[in-house]
Amino acid sequence: MKALMFGWEFPPHILGGLGTASYGLTKGMWECGNMDITFVIPKPHGDEDKSFAKIIGASQIPVGWRDVSREYVESRIGNIMNPDEYYRLRDHIYADFNYMRLNDLGCIEFSGRYPDNLLEEINNYSICAGVIARTEEFDVIHSHDWLTYPAGIHAKQVTGKPLVIHVHATDFDRSRGNVNPTVYNIERDGMIHADHIITVSNLTRNTVIEKYGIDPAKVTTVHNAVTPLSEEFLSVDPPRAKEKVVTFLGRITMQKGPEYFVEAAARVLKNNHNVRFVMAGSGDMMDKMITLAAERGIADRFHFPGFQKGKQVYEMLKASDVYVMPSVSEPFGISPLEAMQMGVPSIISKQSGCAEILTNVIKTDYWDIDAMADAIYSIVTYPAMYDQLKEDGLDEVNRITWDKAGAKVIDIYNKVLHRN
């Protein structure tokens, strides 16, 4: 079976959990066998893992005709795309887009990030999807998150092939209910045009049904998983602090509930001053959290190391005694699973999708800072509790694999293709 996937991130260049989940699921589906996947992203760098999927960059899709030599194409994009592919795509340009800002190859430039002109990039991405859909061979279209829904819709309109959309989050999660109407309309348009909708948790499934008015029969939950860690990550050996270390790792935004982490920290430190708290990540609430820690008189026990990626993440986790995810609304939340892989006891909010499948963690309401503080205090104080959460958590997370999630997605493909 051949799938055409549209995504926005792909490792090693990721800005959040979307890229990690897209990679894990794609590889898990490939491991199930008999899957041929083409994965489209706005801007590849050439160092993506292509062993289980063909990677196409929208930034290398010609949408305006250019008479350029093979040597020139090779020199410009040869590290990312085979020149033959460029010419094959050039023969499927379906309209004259030369009125747009195109480069010397007739391609649209993409940031590969989440720029201020994000809506323009989403629209441009859907234009590129039209050329790709006319060129590639595939049975089903799969769009990851709202940024790629317009591309998936366009590909469906061009080919008539079924569209599956994957809801990794909704704007209700990202905005704490203060929904952007433009984003909401893009999300709902994708849901209406989709032949089937995959959500990463039942929490998200309920949001799709209740807030977007979608038929429950059209929505299936496929929980995320984790990729087994390489020896490089498992063997990291960072310096350990003399004190216990409690870590928050993620975007410092209102969705992630960072203020509840700071408030819980203040309560813990009243009873045990031999603890350090780390808020790793970046986001629009970072300055507020630095100020809040100072106001609570705990700035000397708090660290803000900034955005962590790759090996840094696992070094940070390995140096931790407790991991906390106090998210206000978390569609899934892969980071606690990554912490458990490193043998770190985890505390998660009941308002997270991963709470539906994890048992060897402590769950609290995101707003219950007393319960969160009690859980942190207990783990750093009682070795027996720490050891049990560490060992049982590691055993549990090692059974949550992407090939199982991939098999469920393939079943959904067969359903929309009427093959079962």
Coordinates of C-alpha atoms in Angstrom, one line a residue:
M1 CA 0.0 0.0 0.0
K2 CA 1.2 3.5 -0.8
A3 CA 0.6 6.5 1.3
L4 CA 1.2 10.2 0.6
M5 CA 1.8 11.9 4.0
F6 CA 1.9 15.7 4.6
G7 CA 3.7 16.8 7.7
W8 CA 5.4 20.0 9.0
E9 CA 8.4 18.6 10.9
F10 CA 10.6 15.6 10.6
P11 CA 13.7 14.7 12.7
P12 CA 16.4 15.7 13.2
H13 CA 15.0 19.2 12.7
I14 CA 12.1 19.4 15.0
L15 CA 10.5 22.2 17.1
G16 CA 8.1 20.1 19.2
G17 CA 6.3 16.8 19.6
L18 CA 4.7 16.8 16.1
G19 CA 8.0 15.9 14.4
T20 CA 8.7 13.1 16.9
A21 CA 5.3 11.6 16.5
S22 CA 5.3 11.8 12.7
Y23 CA 8.7 10.0 12.6
G24 CA 7.7 7.3 15.0
L25 CA 4.4 6.5 13.4
T26 CA 5.9 6.5 9.9
K27 CA 8.7 4.1 10.9
G28 CA 6.2 2.0 12.9
M29 CA 4.0 1.6 9.8
W30 CA 7.0 0.7 7.7
E31 CA 8.0 -2.0 10.2
C32 CA 4.5 -3.6 9.7
G33 CA 5.5 -4.4 6.2
N34 CA 4.0 -3.8 2.7
M35 CA 4.0 0.0 3.2
D36 CA 5.5 2.5 0.8
I37 CA 5.4 6.0 2.3
T38 CA 6.2 9.4 0.8
F39 CA 6.5 12.1 3.5
V40 CA 6.3 15.7 2.4
I41 CA 7.7 18.5 4.6
P42 CA 8.1 22.2 3.9
K43 CA 11.9 22.4 4.0
P44 CA 14.1 19.3 4.3
H45 CA 17.8 19.7 5.1
G46 CA 19.1 16.5 3.4
D47 CA 20.0 14.7 6.7
E48 CA 16.6 13.2 7.3
D49 CA 16.4 9.4 7.8
K50 CA 15.2 8.1 4.4
S51 CA 15.5 4.4 5.2
F52 CA 11.8 3.9 5.7
A53 CA 10.2 6.8 3.8
K54 CA 10.8 8.9 0.7
I55 CA 11.2 12.5 1.8
I56 CA 10.0 15.3 -0.5
G57 CA 10.5 19.0 0.3
A58 CA 7.8 21.6 -0.7
S59 CA 10.7 24.0 -1.1
Q60 CA 12.1 21.9 -4.0
I61 CA 8.7 21.6 -5.8
P62 CA 8.7 23.7 -9.0
V63 CA 5.5 25.7 -9.4
G64 CA 6.9 27.9 -12.1
W65 CA 8.7 26.7 -15.3
R66 CA 12.4 27.3 -15.4
D67 CA 14.8 26.2 -18.2
V68 CA 17.7 25.1 -16.0
S69 CA 20.5 22.6 -16.7
R70 CA 20.8 19.3 -14.8
E71 CA 24.2 20.5 -13.5
Y72 CA 22.7 23.6 -12.1
V73 CA 19.8 21.7 -10.4
E74 CA 22.4 19.3 -9.0
S75 CA 24.5 22.1 -7.6
R76 CA 21.4 23.8 -6.0
I77 CA 19.4 20.9 -4.5
G78 CA 21.4 17.7 -5.2
N79 CA 22.0 17.0 -1.5
I80 CA 18.2 17.0 -1.0
M81 CA 16.6 15.8 -4.2
N82 CA 17.6 13.8 -7.3
P83 CA 17.5 16.2 -10.3
D84 CA 15.4 13.6 -12.2
E85 CA 12.7 14.1 -9.6
Y86 CA 12.8 17.9 -10.1
Y87 CA 12.2 17.5 -13.8
R88 CA 9.5 14.9 -13.3
L89 CA 7.7 17.3 -11.0
R90 CA 8.2 20.3 -13.3
D91 CA 6.2 18.4 -16.0
H92 CA 3.2 18.4 -13.6
I93 CA 2.9 22.2 -12.9
Y94 CA -0.8 22.7 -13.3
A95 CA -1.1 26.5 -13.4
D96 CA 1.1 29.6 -13.8
F97 CA 2.3 30.7 -10.4
N98 CA 5.0 33.0 -11.7
Y99 CA 3.1 35.9 -10.1
M100 CA 4.4 34.6 -6.8
R101 CA 7.8 35.1 -5.2
L102 CA 9.7 32.1 -6.8
N103 CA 13.4 31.4 -6.7
D104 CA 15.7 30.5 -9.6
L105 CA 14.3 27.0 -9.8
G106 CA 10.7 28.1 -9.9
C107 CA 10.1 27.0 -6.3
I108 CA 8.5 28.7 -3.3
E109 CA 10.8 29.2 -0.3
F110 CA 9.7 27.9 3.1
S111 CA 11.1 28.7 6.5
G112 CA 10.6 25.1 7.8
R113 CA 9.4 26.7 11.1
Y114 CA 6.4 28.5 12.4
P115 CA 6.9 32.0 11.0
D116 CA 4.8 35.2 11.4
N117 CA 3.4 34.5 7.9
L118 CA 2.4 31.0 8.8
L119 CA -1.0 31.1 7.1
E120 CA 0.7 32.2 3.8
E121 CA 3.1 29.2 4.1
I122 CA 0.2 26.9 4.7
N123 CA -1.4 28.1 1.5
N124 CA 1.8 27.9 -0.4
Y125 CA 2.3 24.3 0.9
S126 CA -1.1 23.4 -0.5
I127 CA -0.1 24.7 -3.9
C128 CA 2.9 22.5 -3.9
A129 CA 0.7 19.6 -2.8
G130 CA -1.2 19.9 -6.1
V131 CA 2.0 19.3 -8.1
I132 CA 3.0 16.4 -5.9
A133 CA -0.4 14.8 -6.0
R134 CA -0.3 14.9 -9.9
T135 CA 3.1 13.3 -9.9
E136 CA 3.3 10.6 -7.2
E137 CA 1.6 7.3 -7.1
F138 CA -0.3 6.6 -3.9
D139 CA -3.5 5.0 -2.6
V140 CA -4.3 7.2 0.4
I141 CA -3.5 10.7 1.7
H142 CA -2.5 11.3 5.3
S143 CA -2.3 14.9 6.7
H144 CA -0.6 15.5 10.1
D145 CA -2.1 18.4 12.0
W146 CA -3.9 21.5 10.9
L147 CA -1.0 23.1 9.0
T148 CA -1.2 20.3 6.4
Y149 CA -5.0 19.9 6.1
P150 CA -5.3 22.3 3.1
A151 CA -2.6 20.4 1.3
G152 CA -4.4 17.1 2.0
I153 CA -7.7 18.5 0.8
H154 CA -6.1 19.8 -2.4
A155 CA -4.4 16.4 -3.0
K156 CA -7.8 14.7 -2.6
Q157 CA -9.5 17.1 -4.9
V158 CA -6.9 16.5 -7.6
T159 CA -6.9 12.7 -7.4
G160 CA -10.1 11.6 -5.7
K161 CA -8.0 9.5 -3.3
P162 CA -9.3 9.2 0.3
L163 CA -8.0 11.6 2.9
V164 CA -7.1 10.7 6.5
I165 CA -6.3 13.5 8.8
H166 CA -4.3 13.1 12.0
V167 CA -5.3 15.5 14.8
H168 CA -2.2 15.8 17.1
A169 CA -3.8 18.8 18.8
T170 CA -6.7 21.3 18.3
D171 CA -6.7 25.0 18.9
F172 CA -8.8 24.4 22.0
D173 CA -5.7 22.7 23.5
R174 CA -3.2 25.4 22.3
S175 CA -5.3 28.4 23.4
R176 CA -7.0 27.3 26.6
G177 CA -10.3 27.9 24.9
N178 CA -9.5 31.3 23.4
V179 CA -9.8 29.8 19.9
N180 CA -8.4 31.6 16.8
P181 CA -11.4 31.5 14.4
T182 CA -9.1 31.2 11.3
V183 CA -7.3 28.2 12.7
Y184 CA -10.6 26.7 13.9
N185 CA -12.0 27.0 10.4
I186 CA -9.0 25.3 8.8
E187 CA -9.2 22.5 11.3
R188 CA -13.0 22.0 10.8
D189 CA -12.6 22.2 7.0
G190 CA -10.0 19.4 7.2
M191 CA -12.3 17.3 9.4
I192 CA -15.3 17.7 7.0
H193 CA -13.3 16.8 3.9
A194 CA -11.6 13.9 5.6
D195 CA -12.8 10.3 5.0
H196 CA -11.5 9.4 8.4
I197 CA -10.0 11.3 11.4
I198 CA -7.3 9.9 13.7
T199 CA -6.9 11.5 17.1
V200 CA -4.0 10.9 19.5
S201 CA -6.2 10.4 22.5
N202 CA -9.8 10.0 23.6
L203 CA -9.5 13.4 25.1
T204 CA -8.8 14.9 21.7
R205 CA -11.5 12.6 20.1
N206 CA -14.1 14.1 22.4
T207 CA -13.0 17.6 21.5
V208 CA -13.3 16.8 17.8
I209 CA -16.8 15.4 18.2
E210 CA -18.1 18.0 20.6
K211 CA -16.4 21.2 19.5
Y212 CA -16.3 20.6 15.8
G213 CA -19.6 18.7 15.3
I214 CA -18.0 15.6 13.8
D215 CA -19.8 12.2 13.5
P216 CA -18.2 9.9 16.2
A217 CA -18.1 7.0 13.6
K218 CA -15.6 9.0 11.6
V219 CA -13.1 9.5 14.5
T220 CA -10.7 6.8 15.8
T221 CA -8.2 7.1 18.6
V222 CA -4.6 5.8 18.0
H223 CA -2.5 6.6 21.0
N224 CA 1.1 7.7 20.4
A225 CA 4.1 5.6 21.4
V226 CA 7.9 6.0 21.7
T227 CA 10.8 4.9 19.6
P228 CA 13.3 2.6 21.4
L229 CA 16.3 4.6 22.5
S230 CA 19.7 4.0 20.9
E231 CA 22.6 3.1 23.0
E232 CA 24.0 6.6 22.5
F233 CA 21.1 8.1 24.4
L234 CA 20.7 5.3 27.0
S235 CA 24.4 5.5 27.9
V236 CA 24.6 9.3 28.5
D237 CA 26.3 10.1 31.7
P238 CA 25.8 13.7 32.7
P239 CA 27.1 15.2 36.0
R240 CA 24.6 14.6 38.8
A241 CA 23.7 17.3 41.2
K242 CA 24.1 16.6 45.0
E243 CA 20.5 17.7 45.4
K244 CA 17.5 16.0 44.0
V245 CA 16.5 17.4 40.5
V246 CA 12.9 17.9 39.4
T247 CA 12.4 18.7 35.7
F248 CA 9.8 20.3 33.4
L249 CA 10.7 19.9 29.7
G250 CA 8.6 21.5 27.0
R251 CA 7.3 24.7 25.5
I252 CA 6.8 27.3 28.2
T253 CA 3.3 28.3 27.1
M254 CA 0.0 28.4 28.8
Q255 CA -1.0 25.0 27.3
K256 CA 1.8 23.4 29.3
G257 CA 0.9 24.8 32.7
P258 CA 4.3 26.1 33.7
E259 CA 3.0 28.3 36.5
Y260 CA 1.6 25.3 38.3
F261 CA 5.1 23.7 38.2
V262 CA 6.6 26.9 39.8
E263 CA 3.9 27.0 42.5
A264 CA 4.3 23.3 43.3
A265 CA 8.1 23.9 43.5
A266 CA 7.6 26.7 46.0
R267 CA 5.5 24.3 48.2
V268 CA 8.1 21.5 48.0
L269 CA 10.9 23.9 49.0
K270 CA 9.1 24.9 52.1
N271 CA 9.5 21.3 53.4
N272 CA 12.7 20.3 51.6
H273 CA 15.3 22.8 50.5
N274 CA 17.6 20.2 49.1
V275 CA 15.9 20.1 45.7
R276 CA 16.6 21.9 42.5
F277 CA 14.0 22.6 39.8
V278 CA 14.7 22.8 36.1
M279 CA 12.3 24.4 33.5
A280 CA 13.9 23.4 30.2
G281 CA 12.4 24.9 27.0
S282 CA 11.4 28.2 25.5
G283 CA 8.1 30.0 24.9
D284 CA 6.2 33.2 25.4
M285 CA 5.7 32.6 29.2
M286 CA 9.4 32.2 30.0
D287 CA 10.0 35.7 31.3
K288 CA 6.8 35.4 33.4
M289 CA 8.1 32.2 35.0
I290 CA 11.5 33.7 35.8
T291 CA 9.7 36.5 37.5
L292 CA 7.3 34.2 39.3
A293 CA 10.2 32.1 40.7
A294 CA 11.8 35.3 42.0
E295 CA 8.5 36.5 43.5
R296 CA 8.2 33.1 45.4
G297 CA 11.7 33.5 46.7
I298 CA 13.0 30.3 45.0
A299 CA 15.1 31.8 42.1
D300 CA 18.2 30.3 43.7
R301 CA 16.8 26.8 43.4
F302 CA 15.4 27.3 39.8
H303 CA 17.2 26.8 36.5
F304 CA 16.1 27.9 33.0
P305 CA 18.5 26.2 30.5
G306 CA 16.5 27.1 27.4
F307 CA 15.4 24.9 24.5
Q308 CA 16.9 21.4 24.5
K309 CA 17.2 19.0 21.5
G310 CA 18.6 15.6 20.6
K311 CA 21.1 14.3 23.0
Q312 CA 20.6 17.3 25.3
V313 CA 17.1 16.1 26.1
Y314 CA 18.3 12.7 27.4
E315 CA 21.2 14.2 29.3
M316 CA 18.7 16.5 31.0
L317 CA 16.4 13.5 31.8
K318 CA 19.2 11.3 33.0
A319 CA 20.2 14.0 35.5
S320 CA 16.7 14.2 36.9
D321 CA 15.0 12.4 39.8
V322 CA 11.5 13.4 38.9
Y323 CA 9.8 14.5 35.6
V324 CA 6.6 16.7 35.8
M325 CA 4.2 17.5 33.0
P326 CA 1.5 19.8 34.4
S327 CA -0.3 20.4 31.1
V328 CA -3.6 22.2 31.2
S329 CA -4.7 20.4 28.0
E330 CA -2.4 17.9 26.4
P331 CA -3.7 15.9 23.5
F332 CA -1.1 13.2 24.2
G333 CA 2.3 14.2 25.6
I334 CA 5.2 12.0 24.6
S335 CA 7.8 13.6 27.0
P336 CA 6.7 11.6 30.1
L337 CA 7.3 8.4 28.1
E338 CA 10.7 9.6 27.1
A339 CA 11.4 10.3 30.8
M340 CA 10.2 6.8 31.7
Q341 CA 12.6 5.3 29.1
M342 CA 15.4 7.0 31.0
G343 CA 14.2 5.5 34.3
V344 CA 12.8 8.8 35.6
P345 CA 9.6 8.6 37.7
S346 CA 6.9 10.9 36.2
I347 CA 4.1 13.0 37.4
I348 CA 1.5 13.9 34.7
S349 CA -1.7 15.9 34.7
K350 CA -5.0 14.0 34.4
Q351 CA -5.8 16.4 31.5
S352 CA -3.3 14.7 29.2
G353 CA -3.9 12.0 26.6
C354 CA -1.0 9.8 27.8
A355 CA -2.8 9.5 31.2
E356 CA -5.3 7.2 29.3
I357 CA -2.6 4.6 28.7
L358 CA 0.0 5.0 31.5
T359 CA -0.4 3.4 34.9
N360 CA 3.0 3.5 36.5
V361 CA 3.0 7.3 36.9
I362 CA 1.4 9.7 39.4
K363 CA -1.6 11.6 38.0
T364 CA -2.9 14.9 39.4
D365 CA -5.2 17.6 38.2
Y366 CA -3.0 20.3 36.6
W367 CA -4.5 22.9 39.0
D368 CA -3.9 20.9 42.1
I369 CA -0.5 22.2 43.1
D370 CA -0.8 20.7 46.6
A371 CA -1.2 17.2 45.2
M372 CA 1.6 17.8 42.7
A373 CA 3.9 19.1 45.4
D374 CA 3.0 16.1 47.6
A375 CA 3.9 13.7 44.8
I376 CA 7.2 15.4 44.1
Y377 CA 8.1 15.4 47.8
S378 CA 7.2 11.7 48.2
I379 CA 9.4 10.6 45.2
V380 CA 12.4 12.6 46.3
T381 CA 12.0 11.6 49.9
Y382 CA 11.2 7.8 49.8
P383 CA 13.6 5.6 47.9
A384 CA 11.2 2.7 47.7
M385 CA 8.6 4.8 45.9
Y386 CA 11.3 6.2 43.5
D387 CA 12.6 2.7 42.7
Q388 CA 9.1 1.2 42.1
L389 CA 8.0 4.0 39.8
K390 CA 11.4 3.8 38.0
E391 CA 11.4 0.0 37.4
D392 CA 7.6 -0.4 36.7
G393 CA 7.6 2.7 34.5
L394 CA 10.5 1.4 32.4
D395 CA 8.8 -2.0 32.0
E396 CA 5.6 -0.3 30.9
V397 CA 7.0 2.1 28.5
N398 CA 9.0 -0.5 26.7
R399 CA 5.8 -2.2 25.7
I400 CA 4.3 1.0 24.1
T401 CA 5.7 0.7 20.6
W402 CA 5.0 2.5 17.3
D403 CA 4.5 -0.6 15.3
K404 CA 1.3 -1.3 17.3
A405 CA 0.1 2.3 16.5
G406 CA 1.1 1.8 12.9
A407 CA -0.9 -1.4 12.5
K408 CA -4.0 0.5 13.7
V409 CA -3.4 3.3 11.1
I410 CA -3.0 0.7 8.4
D411 CA -6.4 -0.8 9.4
I412 CA -7.9 2.6 9.0
Y413 CA -6.4 3.0 5.5
N414 CA -7.9 -0.4 4.6
K415 CA -11.3 0.8 5.9
V416 CA -11.3 4.0 3.8
L417 CA -10.1 2.0 0.8
H418 CA -12.9 -0.5 1.4
R419 CA -10.4 -3.3 1.6
N420 CA -11.7 -5.0 4.7

